[in-house]
Structures are given as C-alpha cells and as structure tokens.
PDB file of C-alpha atoms in Angstrom:
ATOM      1  CA  MET A  80      51.484 -37.334 -41.011  1.00  0.00           C
ATOM      2  CA  ASP A  81      49.071 -39.668 -42.684  1.00  0.00           C
ATOM      3  CA  LEU A  82      46.286 -37.446 -43.906  1.00  0.00           C
ATOM      4  CA  THR A  83      43.633 -39.134 -46.045  1.00  0.00           C
ATOM      5  CA  ASP A  84      41.772 -35.893 -46.667  1.00  0.00           C
ATOM      6  CA  ARG A  85      43.752 -32.849 -47.885  1.00  0.00           C
ATOM      7  CA  PRO A  86      41.363 -30.054 -48.994  1.00  0.00           C
ATOM      8  CA  ARG A  87      44.185 -28.067 -50.426  1.00  0.00           C
ATOM      9  CA  ARG A  88      44.452 -30.579 -53.307  1.00  0.00           C
ATOM     10  CA  LEU A  89      41.429 -28.820 -54.770  1.00  0.00           C
ATOM     11  CA  ARG A  90      42.769 -25.250 -54.453  1.00  0.00           C
ATOM     12  CA  THR A  91      45.444 -25.423 -57.133  1.00  0.00           C
ATOM     13  CA  ASP A  92      45.002 -23.180 -60.149  1.00  0.00           C
ATOM     14  CA  GLY A  93      43.885 -25.909 -62.500  1.00  0.00           C
ATOM     15  CA  ILE A  94      41.169 -27.412 -60.394  1.00  0.00           C
ATOM     16  CA  ARG A  95      40.053 -24.464 -58.285  1.00  0.00           C
ATOM     17  CA  PRO A  96      37.666 -22.968 -60.875  1.00  0.00           C
ATOM     18  CA  LEU A  97      36.283 -26.389 -61.696  1.00  0.00           C
ATOM     19  CA  VAL A  98      35.122 -27.029 -58.168  1.00  0.00           C
ATOM     20  CA  SER A  99      33.919 -23.466 -57.457  1.00  0.00           C
ATOM     21  CA  GLU A 100      30.421 -23.774 -56.001  1.00  0.00           C
ATOM     22  CA  THR A 101      29.009 -20.293 -56.781  1.00  0.00           C
ATOM     23  CA  THR A 102      29.264 -18.161 -59.870  1.00  0.00           C
ATOM     24  CA  LEU A 103      28.241 -14.605 -60.434  1.00  0.00           C
ATOM     25  CA  ASP A 104      27.068 -13.270 -63.739  1.00  0.00           C
ATOM     26  CA  ALA A 105      25.977  -9.927 -65.097  1.00  0.00           C
ATOM     27  CA  THR A 106      22.506 -11.376 -65.736  1.00  0.00           C
ATOM     28  CA  ASP A 107      22.134 -11.925 -61.972  1.00  0.00           C
ATOM     29  CA  LEU A 108      22.236  -8.174 -61.339  1.00  0.00           C
ATOM     30  CA  VAL A 109      19.626  -5.420 -61.395  1.00  0.00           C
ATOM     31  CA  ALA A 110      20.795  -1.834 -61.691  1.00  0.00           C
ATOM     32  CA  PRO A 111      18.832   0.971 -59.955  1.00  0.00           C
ATOM     33  CA  VAL A 112      18.049   4.095 -62.024  1.00  0.00           C
ATOM     34  CA  PHE A 113      16.954   7.383 -60.448  1.00  0.00           C
ATOM     35  CA  VAL A 114      14.833   9.532 -62.792  1.00  0.00           C
ATOM     36  CA  ASP A 115      14.294  13.145 -61.683  1.00  0.00           C
ATOM     37  CA  ALA A 116      11.478  15.299 -63.033  1.00  0.00           C
ATOM     38  CA  THR A 117      12.911  18.414 -61.435  1.00  0.00           C
ATOM     39  CA  THR A 118      16.084  18.627 -63.501  1.00  0.00           C
ATOM     40  CA  ASP A 119      17.172  18.975 -67.128  1.00  0.00           C
ATOM     41  CA  GLU A 120      20.655  17.631 -66.529  1.00  0.00           C
ATOM     42  CA  ARG A 121      22.297  14.775 -64.712  1.00  0.00           C
ATOM     43  CA  VAL A 122      22.873  15.419 -61.068  1.00  0.00           C
ATOM     44  CA  PRO A 123      25.588  13.469 -59.226  1.00  0.00           C
ATOM     45  CA  ILE A 124      24.534  11.770 -55.975  1.00  0.00           C
ATOM     46  CA  GLU A 125      27.254  12.862 -53.471  1.00  0.00           C
ATOM     47  CA  SER A 126      26.765  10.000 -51.020  1.00  0.00           C
ATOM     48  CA  MET A 127      26.786   7.337 -53.812  1.00  0.00           C
ATOM     49  CA  PRO A 128      29.904   7.907 -55.993  1.00  0.00           C
ATOM     50  CA  GLY A 129      29.386   7.089 -59.644  1.00  0.00           C
ATOM     51  CA  HIS A 130      25.592   7.463 -59.533  1.00  0.00           C
ATOM     52  CA  GLU A 131      23.357  10.265 -60.838  1.00  0.00           C
ATOM     53  CA  ARG A 132      19.787  11.401 -60.965  1.00  0.00           C
ATOM     54  CA  VAL A 133      18.957  11.621 -64.589  1.00  0.00           C
ATOM     55  CA  PRO A 134      16.183  13.784 -66.251  1.00  0.00           C
ATOM     56  CA  ILE A 135      13.320  12.055 -67.962  1.00  0.00           C
ATOM     57  CA  SER A 136      14.771  12.940 -71.371  1.00  0.00           C
ATOM     58  CA  GLU A 137      17.915  10.930 -70.610  1.00  0.00           C
ATOM     59  CA  ALA A 138      16.303   7.906 -68.867  1.00  0.00           C
ATOM     60  CA  ALA A 139      16.499   5.630 -71.948  1.00  0.00           C
ATOM     61  CA  GLU A 140      20.106   6.730 -72.643  1.00  0.00           C
ATOM     62  CA  ARG A 141      21.050   5.920 -69.080  1.00  0.00           C
ATOM     63  CA  VAL A 142      19.567   2.477 -69.334  1.00  0.00           C
ATOM     64  CA  ALA A 143      21.314   1.935 -72.676  1.00  0.00           C
ATOM     65  CA  GLU A 144      24.598   2.609 -70.855  1.00  0.00           C
ATOM     66  CA  ILE A 145      23.757  -0.031 -68.332  1.00  0.00           C
ATOM     67  CA  ARG A 146      22.844  -2.591 -71.027  1.00  0.00           C
ATOM     68  CA  GLU A 147      26.256  -2.098 -72.645  1.00  0.00           C
ATOM     69  CA  THR A 148      27.870  -3.677 -69.550  1.00  0.00           C
ATOM     70  CA  GLY A 149      25.794  -6.851 -69.901  1.00  0.00           C
ATOM     71  CA  VAL A 150      23.332  -6.053 -67.157  1.00  0.00           C
ATOM     72  CA  GLU A 151      19.862  -6.884 -68.558  1.00  0.00           C
ATOM     73  CA  ALA A 152      17.499  -5.511 -65.892  1.00  0.00           C
ATOM     74  CA  VAL A 153      16.914  -2.124 -64.177  1.00  0.00           C
ATOM     75  CA  ILE A 154      14.695  -0.962 -61.391  1.00  0.00           C
ATOM     76  CA  VAL A 155      13.349   2.596 -61.798  1.00  0.00           C
ATOM     77  CA  PHE A 156      12.843   5.084 -58.965  1.00  0.00           C
ATOM     78  CA  GLY A 157      11.284   8.528 -59.513  1.00  0.00           C
ATOM     79  CA  ILE A 158      11.647  11.959 -58.030  1.00  0.00           C
ATOM     80  CA  PRO A 159       8.478  13.924 -58.916  1.00  0.00           C
ATOM     81  CA  GLU A 160       8.167  17.620 -59.757  1.00  0.00           C
ATOM     82  CA  SER A 161       5.694  18.035 -56.836  1.00  0.00           C
ATOM     83  CA  LYS A 162       4.543  16.268 -53.671  1.00  0.00           C
ATOM     84  CA  ASP A 163       1.398  16.158 -51.632  1.00  0.00           C
ATOM     85  CA  ALA A 164      -0.089  14.340 -48.653  1.00  0.00           C
ATOM     86  CA  GLU A 165      -1.258  11.376 -50.615  1.00  0.00           C
ATOM     87  CA  GLY A 166       1.599  11.049 -53.179  1.00  0.00           C
ATOM     88  CA  SER A 167      -0.683  11.641 -56.145  1.00  0.00           C
ATOM     89  CA  ARG A 168       2.238  11.916 -58.630  1.00  0.00           C
ATOM     90  CA  ALA A 169       3.062   8.271 -57.923  1.00  0.00           C
ATOM     91  CA  TYR A 170      -0.005   7.104 -59.857  1.00  0.00           C
ATOM     92  CA  ALA A 171      -0.432   9.930 -62.324  1.00  0.00           C
ATOM     93  CA  GLU A 172      -0.486   8.823 -65.947  1.00  0.00           C
ATOM     94  CA  ASP A 173       2.148  11.509 -66.762  1.00  0.00           C
ATOM     95  CA  GLY A 174       4.192  10.802 -63.579  1.00  0.00           C
ATOM     96  CA  VAL A 175       8.019  10.588 -63.703  1.00  0.00           C
ATOM     97  CA  VAL A 176       8.247   6.838 -63.569  1.00  0.00           C
ATOM     98  CA  GLN A 177       5.434   6.349 -66.049  1.00  0.00           C
ATOM     99  CA  GLU A 178       7.059   8.761 -68.539  1.00  0.00           C
ATOM    100  CA  ALA A 179      10.485   7.204 -68.031  1.00  0.00           C
ATOM    101  CA  VAL A 180       9.265   3.652 -68.444  1.00  0.00           C
ATOM    102  CA  ARG A 181       7.553   4.535 -71.767  1.00  0.00           C
ATOM    103  CA  ARG A 182      10.912   5.891 -73.091  1.00  0.00           C
ATOM    104  CA  ILE A 183      12.988   3.072 -71.740  1.00  0.00           C
ATOM    105  CA  THR A 184      10.767   0.317 -73.137  1.00  0.00           C
ATOM    106  CA  ALA A 185      10.483   2.104 -76.516  1.00  0.00           C
ATOM    107  CA  GLU A 186      14.210   2.745 -76.934  1.00  0.00           C
ATOM    108  CA  THR A 187      15.967  -0.281 -75.133  1.00  0.00           C
ATOM    109  CA  ASP A 188      15.492  -3.946 -74.655  1.00  0.00           C
ATOM    110  CA  ALA A 189      16.089  -3.793 -70.863  1.00  0.00           C
ATOM    111  CA  TYR A 190      13.832  -5.709 -68.547  1.00  0.00           C
ATOM    112  CA  VAL A 191      12.090  -2.899 -66.566  1.00  0.00           C
ATOM    113  CA  ILE A 192      11.110  -3.210 -62.938  1.00  0.00           C
ATOM    114  CA  THR A 193       9.459  -0.342 -61.081  1.00  0.00           C
ATOM    115  CA  ASP A 194       9.533   0.382 -57.360  1.00  0.00           C
ATOM    116  CA  VAL A 195       5.954   0.815 -56.047  1.00  0.00           C
ATOM    117  CA  CYS A 196       5.886   3.067 -53.009  1.00  0.00           C
ATOM    118  CA  LEU A 197       4.772   6.554 -51.994  1.00  0.00           C
ATOM    119  CA  CYS A 198       7.635   7.805 -49.861  1.00  0.00           C
ATOM    120  CA  GLU A 199       9.302   9.770 -52.763  1.00  0.00           C
ATOM    121  CA  TYR A 200       5.941  11.334 -53.587  1.00  0.00           C
ATOM    122  CA  THR A 201       4.451  12.381 -50.268  1.00  0.00           C
ATOM    123  CA  ASP A 202       5.251  15.747 -48.728  1.00  0.00           C
ATOM    124  CA  HIS A 203       5.736  14.038 -45.386  1.00  0.00           C
ATOM    125  CA  GLY A 204       8.078  11.332 -46.697  1.00  0.00           C
ATOM    126  CA  HIS A 205       6.204   8.288 -45.247  1.00  0.00           C
ATOM    127  CA  CYS A 206       5.126   5.325 -47.310  1.00  0.00           C
ATOM    128  CA  GLY A 207       1.412   5.906 -47.329  1.00  0.00           C
ATOM    129  CA  VAL A 208      -1.617   7.897 -46.084  1.00  0.00           C
ATOM    130  CA  LEU A 209      -0.985   9.360 -42.620  1.00  0.00           C
ATOM    131  CA  GLU A 210      -3.123   8.672 -39.617  1.00  0.00           C
ATOM    132  CA  SER A 211      -4.652  11.801 -38.062  1.00  0.00           C
ATOM    133  CA  HIS A 212      -2.230  13.675 -35.806  1.00  0.00           C
ATOM    134  CA  ALA A 213       0.646  11.341 -36.827  1.00  0.00           C
ATOM    135  CA  GLU A 214       3.063  14.277 -36.969  1.00  0.00           C
ATOM    136  CA  ASP A 215       2.424  15.062 -33.275  1.00  0.00           C
ATOM    137  CA  ASP A 216       2.037  11.555 -31.926  1.00  0.00           C
ATOM    138  CA  PRO A 217       4.953   9.209 -32.047  1.00  0.00           C
ATOM    139  CA  THR A 218       2.620   6.157 -31.719  1.00  0.00           C
ATOM    140  CA  LEU A 219       1.017   6.899 -35.094  1.00  0.00           C
ATOM    141  CA  THR A 220       2.225   6.749 -38.686  1.00  0.00           C
ATOM    142  CA  VAL A 221       0.619   5.259 -41.804  1.00  0.00           C
ATOM    143  CA  GLU A 222      -2.998   4.050 -42.258  1.00  0.00           C
ATOM    144  CA  ASN A 223      -2.676   0.619 -43.719  1.00  0.00           C
ATOM    145  CA  ASP A 224      -5.842  -0.094 -45.750  1.00  0.00           C
ATOM    146  CA  PRO A 225      -6.265   3.323 -47.440  1.00  0.00           C
ATOM    147  CA  THR A 226      -2.688   3.113 -48.584  1.00  0.00           C
ATOM    148  CA  LEU A 227      -3.407  -0.202 -50.422  1.00  0.00           C
ATOM    149  CA  ASP A 228      -5.655   1.592 -52.844  1.00  0.00           C
ATOM    150  CA  LEU A 229      -2.935   4.095 -53.731  1.00  0.00           C
ATOM    151  CA  LEU A 230      -0.266   1.359 -54.124  1.00  0.00           C
ATOM    152  CA  THR A 231      -2.572  -0.551 -56.406  1.00  0.00           C
ATOM    153  CA  MET A 232      -3.249   2.508 -58.537  1.00  0.00           C
ATOM    154  CA  THR A 233       0.491   3.098 -58.739  1.00  0.00           C
ATOM    155  CA  ALA A 234       1.305  -0.464 -59.762  1.00  0.00           C
ATOM    156  CA  VAL A 235      -1.405  -0.488 -62.497  1.00  0.00           C
ATOM    157  CA  SER A 236      -0.182   2.804 -63.825  1.00  0.00           C
ATOM    158  CA  HIS A 237       3.296   1.425 -64.092  1.00  0.00           C
ATOM    159  CA  ALA A 238       2.092  -1.705 -65.937  1.00  0.00           C
ATOM    160  CA  ALA A 239       0.061   0.503 -68.275  1.00  0.00           C
ATOM    161  CA  ALA A 240       3.267   2.462 -69.076  1.00  0.00           C
ATOM    162  CA  GLY A 241       5.052  -0.736 -69.997  1.00  0.00           C
ATOM    163  CA  ALA A 242       6.774  -2.011 -66.819  1.00  0.00           C
ATOM    164  CA  ASP A 243       7.746  -5.664 -67.050  1.00  0.00           C
ATOM    165  CA  MET A 244       7.548  -6.205 -63.282  1.00  0.00           C
ATOM    166  CA  VAL A 245       6.345  -4.166 -60.268  1.00  0.00           C
ATOM    167  CA  ALA A 246       8.018  -4.216 -56.865  1.00  0.00           C
ATOM    168  CA  PRO A 247       6.005  -2.977 -53.884  1.00  0.00           C
ATOM    169  CA  SER A 248       8.311  -1.804 -51.144  1.00  0.00           C
ATOM    170  CA  SER A 249       6.184  -0.103 -48.546  1.00  0.00           C
ATOM    171  CA  MET A 250       5.747  -3.089 -46.202  1.00  0.00           C
ATOM    172  CA  THR A 251       1.994  -2.442 -46.041  1.00  0.00           C
ATOM    173  CA  ASP A 252       0.011  -5.385 -44.850  1.00  0.00           C
ATOM    174  CA  GLY A 253      -1.884  -6.937 -47.789  1.00  0.00           C
ATOM    175  CA  MET A 254       0.003  -5.013 -50.473  1.00  0.00           C
ATOM    176  CA  VAL A 255       0.806  -8.007 -52.656  1.00  0.00           C
ATOM    177  CA  GLY A 256      -2.757  -9.322 -52.704  1.00  0.00           C
ATOM    178  CA  ALA A 257      -4.225  -5.850 -53.420  1.00  0.00           C
ATOM    179  CA  ILE A 258      -1.774  -5.202 -56.247  1.00  0.00           C
ATOM    180  CA  ARG A 259      -2.203  -8.659 -57.692  1.00  0.00           C
ATOM    181  CA  GLU A 260      -5.977  -8.224 -57.764  1.00  0.00           C
ATOM    182  CA  GLY A 261      -5.608  -4.727 -59.302  1.00  0.00           C
ATOM    183  CA  LEU A 262      -3.246  -5.835 -62.040  1.00  0.00           C
ATOM    184  CA  ASP A 263      -5.468  -8.842 -62.949  1.00  0.00           C
ATOM    185  CA  ASP A 264      -8.602  -6.673 -63.047  1.00  0.00           C
ATOM    186  CA  ALA A 265      -6.837  -4.161 -65.296  1.00  0.00           C
ATOM    187  CA  GLY A 266      -5.701  -6.906 -67.718  1.00  0.00           C
ATOM    188  CA  TYR A 267      -2.110  -7.249 -66.561  1.00  0.00           C
ATOM    189  CA  SER A 268      -2.194 -10.763 -65.215  1.00  0.00           C
ATOM    190  CA  ASP A 269       1.205 -11.473 -66.842  1.00  0.00           C
ATOM    191  CA  VAL A 270       2.987  -8.709 -64.963  1.00  0.00           C
ATOM    192  CA  PRO A 271       4.816 -10.337 -62.019  1.00  0.00           C
ATOM    193  CA  ILE A 272       5.245  -8.906 -58.570  1.00  0.00           C
ATOM    194  CA  MET A 273       8.621  -8.843 -56.808  1.00  0.00           C
ATOM    195  CA  SER A 274       7.708  -8.204 -53.199  1.00  0.00           C
ATOM    196  CA  TYR A 275       9.973  -6.437 -50.745  1.00  0.00           C
ATOM    197  CA  ALA A 276       8.859  -9.318 -48.500  1.00  0.00           C
ATOM    198  CA  ALA A 277      11.323  -8.867 -45.675  1.00  0.00           C
ATOM    199  CA  LYS A 278      12.328  -5.215 -45.550  1.00  0.00           C
ATOM    200  CA  TYR A 279      13.933  -4.066 -42.358  1.00  0.00           C
ATOM    201  CA  GLU A 280      14.009  -0.634 -40.690  1.00  0.00           C
ATOM    202  CA  SER A 281      17.743  -0.322 -41.401  1.00  0.00           C
ATOM    203  CA  ALA A 282      20.383   2.311 -40.846  1.00  0.00           C
ATOM    204  CA  PHE A 283      21.914   1.269 -44.190  1.00  0.00           C
ATOM    205  CA  TYR A 284      19.404   3.280 -46.258  1.00  0.00           C
ATOM    206  CA  GLY A 285      20.824   6.692 -45.658  1.00  0.00           C
ATOM    207  CA  PRO A 286      22.405   7.448 -48.990  1.00  0.00           C
ATOM    208  CA  PHE A 287      19.338   6.181 -50.882  1.00  0.00           C
ATOM    209  CA  ARG A 288      17.140   8.772 -49.115  1.00  0.00           C
ATOM    210  CA  ASP A 289      19.469  11.452 -50.487  1.00  0.00           C
ATOM    211  CA  ALA A 290      19.247   9.928 -53.957  1.00  0.00           C
ATOM    212  CA  ALA A 291      15.479   9.556 -53.999  1.00  0.00           C
ATOM    213  CA  ASP A 292      14.561  12.523 -51.786  1.00  0.00           C
ATOM    214  CA  GLY A 293      12.428  10.194 -49.670  1.00  0.00           C
ATOM    215  CA  ALA A 294      13.478  10.735 -46.041  1.00  0.00           C
ATOM    216  CA  PRO A 295      10.609  11.143 -43.500  1.00  0.00           C
ATOM    217  CA  ALA A 296       9.854  14.655 -42.577  1.00  0.00           C
ATOM    218  CA  PHE A 297       9.238  13.489 -39.020  1.00  0.00           C
ATOM    219  CA  GLY A 298       9.543  10.286 -37.087  1.00  0.00           C
ATOM    220  CA  ASP A 299      10.781   7.025 -38.573  1.00  0.00           C
ATOM    221  CA  ARG A 300       9.476   3.898 -40.266  1.00  0.00           C
ATOM    222  CA  ARG A 301       9.584   1.501 -37.395  1.00  0.00           C
ATOM    223  CA  HIS A 302       5.781   1.001 -37.406  1.00  0.00           C
ATOM    224  CA  TYR A 303       5.836  -0.584 -40.840  1.00  0.00           C
ATOM    225  CA  GLN A 304       9.350  -1.737 -41.550  1.00  0.00           C
ATOM    226  CA  MET A 305      10.683  -4.768 -39.668  1.00  0.00           C
ATOM    227  CA  ASP A 306      12.771  -4.852 -36.474  1.00  0.00           C
ATOM    228  CA  PRO A 307      16.380  -5.771 -37.387  1.00  0.00           C
ATOM    229  CA  ALA A 308      16.341  -8.175 -34.436  1.00  0.00           C
ATOM    230  CA  ASN A 309      13.629 -10.462 -35.947  1.00  0.00           C
ATOM    231  CA  ALA A 310      14.136 -13.456 -38.114  1.00  0.00           C
ATOM    232  CA  ARG A 311      11.034 -15.550 -37.473  1.00  0.00           C
ATOM    233  CA  GLU A 312       8.874 -12.479 -38.306  1.00  0.00           C
ATOM    234  CA  ALA A 313      10.578 -12.360 -41.744  1.00  0.00           C
ATOM    235  CA  MET A 314       9.409 -15.885 -42.477  1.00  0.00           C
ATOM    236  CA  ARG A 315       5.865 -14.927 -41.445  1.00  0.00           C
ATOM    237  CA  GLU A 316       5.943 -11.865 -43.741  1.00  0.00           C
ATOM    238  CA  VAL A 317       7.269 -13.947 -46.659  1.00  0.00           C
ATOM    239  CA  ALA A 318       4.636 -16.666 -46.109  1.00  0.00           C
ATOM    240  CA  LEU A 319       1.858 -14.004 -46.340  1.00  0.00           C
ATOM    241  CA  ASP A 320       3.346 -12.605 -49.581  1.00  0.00           C
ATOM    242  CA  VAL A 321       3.578 -16.067 -51.061  1.00  0.00           C
ATOM    243  CA  GLU A 322      -0.005 -16.751 -50.191  1.00  0.00           C
ATOM    244  CA  GLN A 323      -1.093 -13.432 -51.790  1.00  0.00           C
ATOM    245  CA  GLY A 324       0.673 -14.198 -55.068  1.00  0.00           C
ATOM    246  CA  ALA A 325       4.203 -12.796 -54.890  1.00  0.00           C
ATOM    247  CA  ASP A 326       6.327 -14.118 -57.762  1.00  0.00           C
ATOM    248  CA  VAL A 327       9.739 -13.054 -56.439  1.00  0.00           C
ATOM    249  CA  LEU A 328      10.668 -12.624 -52.728  1.00  0.00           C
ATOM    250  CA  MET A 329      13.113  -9.899 -51.747  1.00  0.00           C
ATOM    251  CA  VAL A 330      15.219  -9.269 -48.653  1.00  0.00           C
ATOM    252  CA  LYS A 331      16.404  -5.781 -47.982  1.00  0.00           C
ATOM    253  CA  PRO A 332      19.170  -4.959 -47.011  1.00  0.00           C
ATOM    254  CA  GLY A 333      21.367  -7.734 -48.277  1.00  0.00           C
ATOM    255  CA  LEU A 334      24.660  -8.244 -46.497  1.00  0.00           C
ATOM    256  CA  PRO A 335      23.460  -7.781 -42.889  1.00  0.00           C
ATOM    257  CA  TYR A 336      20.599 -10.201 -43.539  1.00  0.00           C
ATOM    258  CA  LEU A 337      22.200 -13.204 -45.362  1.00  0.00           C
ATOM    259  CA  ASP A 338      20.620 -15.509 -42.729  1.00  0.00           C
ATOM    260  CA  ILE A 339      17.209 -14.365 -43.921  1.00  0.00           C
ATOM    261  CA  VAL A 340      18.173 -14.879 -47.569  1.00  0.00           C
ATOM    262  CA  ARG A 341      19.313 -18.434 -46.772  1.00  0.00           C
ATOM    263  CA  ALA A 342      16.245 -19.247 -44.679  1.00  0.00           C
ATOM    264  CA  ILE A 343      13.860 -18.087 -47.499  1.00  0.00           C
ATOM    265  CA  ARG A 344      15.900 -20.025 -50.097  1.00  0.00           C
ATOM    266  CA  GLU A 345      15.587 -23.232 -48.068  1.00  0.00           C
ATOM    267  CA  THR A 346      11.853 -22.784 -47.374  1.00  0.00           C
ATOM    268  CA  TRP A 347      10.367 -21.660 -50.652  1.00  0.00           C
ATOM    269  CA  ASP A 348      11.106 -22.473 -54.254  1.00  0.00           C
ATOM    270  CA  HIS A 349      10.282 -18.937 -55.491  1.00  0.00           C
ATOM    271  CA  PRO A 350      13.061 -16.837 -56.911  1.00  0.00           C
ATOM    272  CA  VAL A 351      14.795 -14.880 -54.174  1.00  0.00           C
ATOM    273  CA  ALA A 352      16.110 -11.326 -54.548  1.00  0.00           C
ATOM    274  CA  ALA A 353      18.334  -9.326 -52.291  1.00  0.00           C
ATOM    275  CA  TYR A 354      18.900  -5.609 -52.273  1.00  0.00           C
ATOM    276  CA  ASN A 355      22.562  -4.630 -51.813  1.00  0.00           C
ATOM    277  CA  VAL A 356      21.589  -1.271 -50.455  1.00  0.00           C
ATOM    278  CA  SER A 357      23.059   2.227 -50.687  1.00  0.00           C
ATOM    279  CA  GLY A 358      24.782   2.070 -47.336  1.00  0.00           C
ATOM    280  CA  GLU A 359      26.471  -1.163 -48.218  1.00  0.00           C
ATOM    281  CA  TYR A 360      27.740   0.517 -51.444  1.00  0.00           C
ATOM    282  CA  ALA A 361      28.768   3.749 -49.812  1.00  0.00           C
ATOM    283  CA  MET A 362      30.771   2.210 -46.952  1.00  0.00           C
ATOM    284  CA  LEU A 363      32.896   0.150 -49.296  1.00  0.00           C
ATOM    285  CA  HIS A 364      33.531   3.200 -51.501  1.00  0.00           C
ATOM    286  CA  ALA A 365      34.529   5.236 -48.427  1.00  0.00           C
ATOM    287  CA  ALA A 366      36.991   2.556 -47.239  1.00  0.00           C
ATOM    288  CA  ALA A 367      38.424   2.219 -50.796  1.00  0.00           C
ATOM    289  CA  GLU A 368      38.888   5.983 -50.992  1.00  0.00           C
ATOM    290  CA  LYS A 369      40.939   5.760 -47.833  1.00  0.00           C
ATOM    291  CA  GLY A 370      43.084   3.056 -49.393  1.00  0.00           C
ATOM    292  CA  TRP A 371      41.880   0.511 -46.885  1.00  0.00           C
ATOM    293  CA  LEU A 372      40.101  -1.889 -49.330  1.00  0.00           C
ATOM    294  CA  ASP A 373      40.392  -2.916 -53.037  1.00  0.00           C
ATOM    295  CA  LEU A 374      36.925  -1.726 -54.277  1.00  0.00           C
ATOM    296  CA  ASP A 375      36.638  -4.156 -57.218  1.00  0.00           C
ATOM    297  CA  ALA A 376      37.624  -7.098 -54.985  1.00  0.00           C
ATOM    298  CA  VAL A 377      35.260  -6.360 -52.117  1.00  0.00           C
ATOM    299  CA  ALA A 378      32.385  -5.423 -54.507  1.00  0.00           C
ATOM    300  CA  HIS A 379      32.667  -8.756 -56.230  1.00  0.00           C
ATOM    301  CA  GLU A 380      33.100 -10.658 -52.931  1.00  0.00           C
ATOM    302  CA  SER A 381      30.019  -8.952 -51.427  1.00  0.00           C
ATOM    303  CA  LEU A 382      27.764  -9.893 -54.337  1.00  0.00           C
ATOM    304  CA  LEU A 383      29.231 -13.370 -54.448  1.00  0.00           C
ATOM    305  CA  SER A 384      28.354 -13.852 -50.851  1.00  0.00           C
ATOM    306  CA  ILE A 385      24.745 -12.769 -51.392  1.00  0.00           C
ATOM    307  CA  LYS A 386      24.510 -15.205 -54.359  1.00  0.00           C
ATOM    308  CA  ARG A 387      26.081 -17.973 -52.195  1.00  0.00           C
ATOM    309  CA  ALA A 388      23.498 -17.332 -49.455  1.00  0.00           C
ATOM    310  CA  GLY A 389      20.753 -18.137 -51.962  1.00  0.00           C
ATOM    311  CA  ALA A 390      19.794 -15.093 -53.914  1.00  0.00           C
ATOM    312  CA  ASP A 391      18.881 -15.576 -57.572  1.00  0.00           C
ATOM    313  CA  LEU A 392      19.025 -11.890 -58.379  1.00  0.00           C
ATOM    314  CA  ILE A 393      20.713  -8.948 -56.732  1.00  0.00           C
ATOM    315  CA  ILE A 394      19.721  -5.300 -56.932  1.00  0.00           C
ATOM    316  CA  THR A 395      22.968  -3.414 -56.499  1.00  0.00           C
ATOM    317  CA  TYR A 396      24.670  -0.077 -57.249  1.00  0.00           C
ATOM    318  CA  PHE A 397      27.694  -2.118 -58.165  1.00  0.00           C
ATOM    319  CA  ALA A 398      25.886  -3.707 -61.119  1.00  0.00           C
ATOM    320  CA  GLU A 399      27.729  -1.931 -63.891  1.00  0.00           C
ATOM    321  CA  ARG A 400      31.188  -2.015 -62.229  1.00  0.00           C
ATOM    322  CA  VAL A 401      31.000  -5.726 -61.378  1.00  0.00           C
ATOM    323  CA  ALA A 402      29.518  -6.650 -64.808  1.00  0.00           C
ATOM    324  CA  GLU A 403      32.437  -4.902 -66.555  1.00  0.00           C
ATOM    325  CA  GLN A 404      34.824  -6.630 -64.215  1.00  0.00           C
ATOM    326  CA  LEU A 405      33.286 -10.045 -65.034  1.00  0.00           C
ATOM    327  CA  SER A 406      33.377  -9.450 -68.736  1.00  0.00           C
ATOM    328  CA  SER A 407      37.032  -8.487 -68.629  1.00  0.00           C
ATOM    329  CA  GLY A 408      37.926 -11.577 -66.580  1.00  0.00           C
ATOM    330  CA  ARG A 409      39.337  -9.551 -63.662  1.00  0.00           C
TER     331      ARG A 409
END
C-alpha cells in the first residue's frame, strides 16, 4: 500500500500528548455546594454518592476542602429552614445562601457563584409566583413578570452578602435584564451574571431535586423550561440573554446537549458554561458500582467531551474527583 497520510503516526506515546487538541484543568471546573439551614450536621445525599448537604456552620469548611483539590470556584445552593408561596427566604438578609456566602468569602479565597431561583424556597416547588388556580389547572404555572421582582431581590441580596457572580436559573423571560438593572441600581455593577440561558426540561435533574429539596409539589416545569426537542429555540433564548447583559452563557444539562454548547460557542464570543447535571453524575456512579464502567475514566472523558464541544467552564459533581485525578497525573 502506498499511503501518503497515516494518522496513526501521531498516536505514538511521544507525540500523542503534543498534538492533543483539548485539555482539561481543575480551574475549568465549578463545584456545587448544598447548604442546609435545617440541619446541624452533614447529611449524605443518597442519590448522589460522595455528596452531602452541609449546615451553615460548615459551609466554609466544605469549600476549603474543595479548594484543596485545585478547584477554584463553587456554586452555592440553599435549603431554607422554612418555605412559603413566594419563596421569601430566598431574598432574606439572613437567608441560608446569604449567611453561607458571608462565611465562605470571609474564610476562603474561593470564587463564589450563587444560584438565583425560587424553587427551593417555595412551598409549591415551582420557580416563581404561581398563577391563580395553577394547582388545579394544568395549563397554568408561574406568573412571569411578578417573579422578576423576586429574582432581582434575591440576586441583589446575594451580591450584598459577597457573591462574586450570580446565576439566574428559573428560565423566566427577562430575568437577565431585570437582575442586571437591579444589581446596577444597588451599586453592584461589577458583579457578573451567568445565565442559565438554555435550560431544558430534562429528566436528568432527578437526584438534584432530592439534594436541594426543590421538586414541584404538582405538575412540572414544561411551561418555563425548554423542550428537549428544540435547538433553534435555544439560540433565540441565548440571543435575548446576550442582549440583556449576560456575561456567561450556560447550557443545562451538559452531555445530552453538546450540540447546543457547540452552536453557542460558534455564534457568540461570550464564555460558555455547561452544567454536567446530577443525573449524568448518578448514572455513571450506578454503572461503576455494577462494575460496568471505570468511574475515573468515564468522569474524565465526560468532562473532556463537554470542554471539546466548546465549554469554557463546567459545573460538575465530579469536580473534586477529576481535579485530584488531574493533579496526580492519572
């Protein structure tokens, strides 16, 4: 055979790492932290092996543990001590996230991102103010514009507590613009917004809803989260968030939506984030527990694929494990 092009020449041990097109680093990763105002001790999350809810008193300690692995950023989720129809503990000055952020920023050098939503704080589990009779009428769910006021109050309260970045996740129309205006008016013009710009109504969120106690009490979130069948709609959603002032554009979930990550990367020059969600994490753990997969190998390959698709940063429950793997050269 007279082959002029032999790709295998570049796959030998000496040259293979030199021509690798994508690299993964601990600084690409963001670790989720669940802070629970209802407990005085760490509580394991059964559907997410290796993860826990931590009390407010241990929030900074938990983040310090993450920092030791080389991961520099965390995203904080809160479980409040009480809930009501409008999620008032989400924007309370002494709320669980606000108190945790104060401790984390005072005691660590982590970059602190906060999730801005109401689902963990409402007694109905939806991401905003309910329309009248929503519980009895499947065509109704969340009132859009009144919800914007509460999201803005929440984001401003997080910034006041010391959050470095806020991340609105409710898929409420106009949320980025409302929060940007609220932050600027309150004197927090330097606090960036990472928008959950393309967030799908996904079946991969199940374990997270156990972790954050945020499952809907009735119905589902199809009226505000995106249809998994739609790609063009994602580009429209992202364009609106860019226009309203989003600084970072997120896709959630990650692995089932790599086409969306790639499309956003090729269309905008903003940083792109992807959320490697709880279901993606749990299914790999379940397969590894059966002996069907090498957990370290598939965790690394999963995150590498998200990076290769175009993500600049990845929120993942594998953050600590993969960071330690990278630092050890495994």
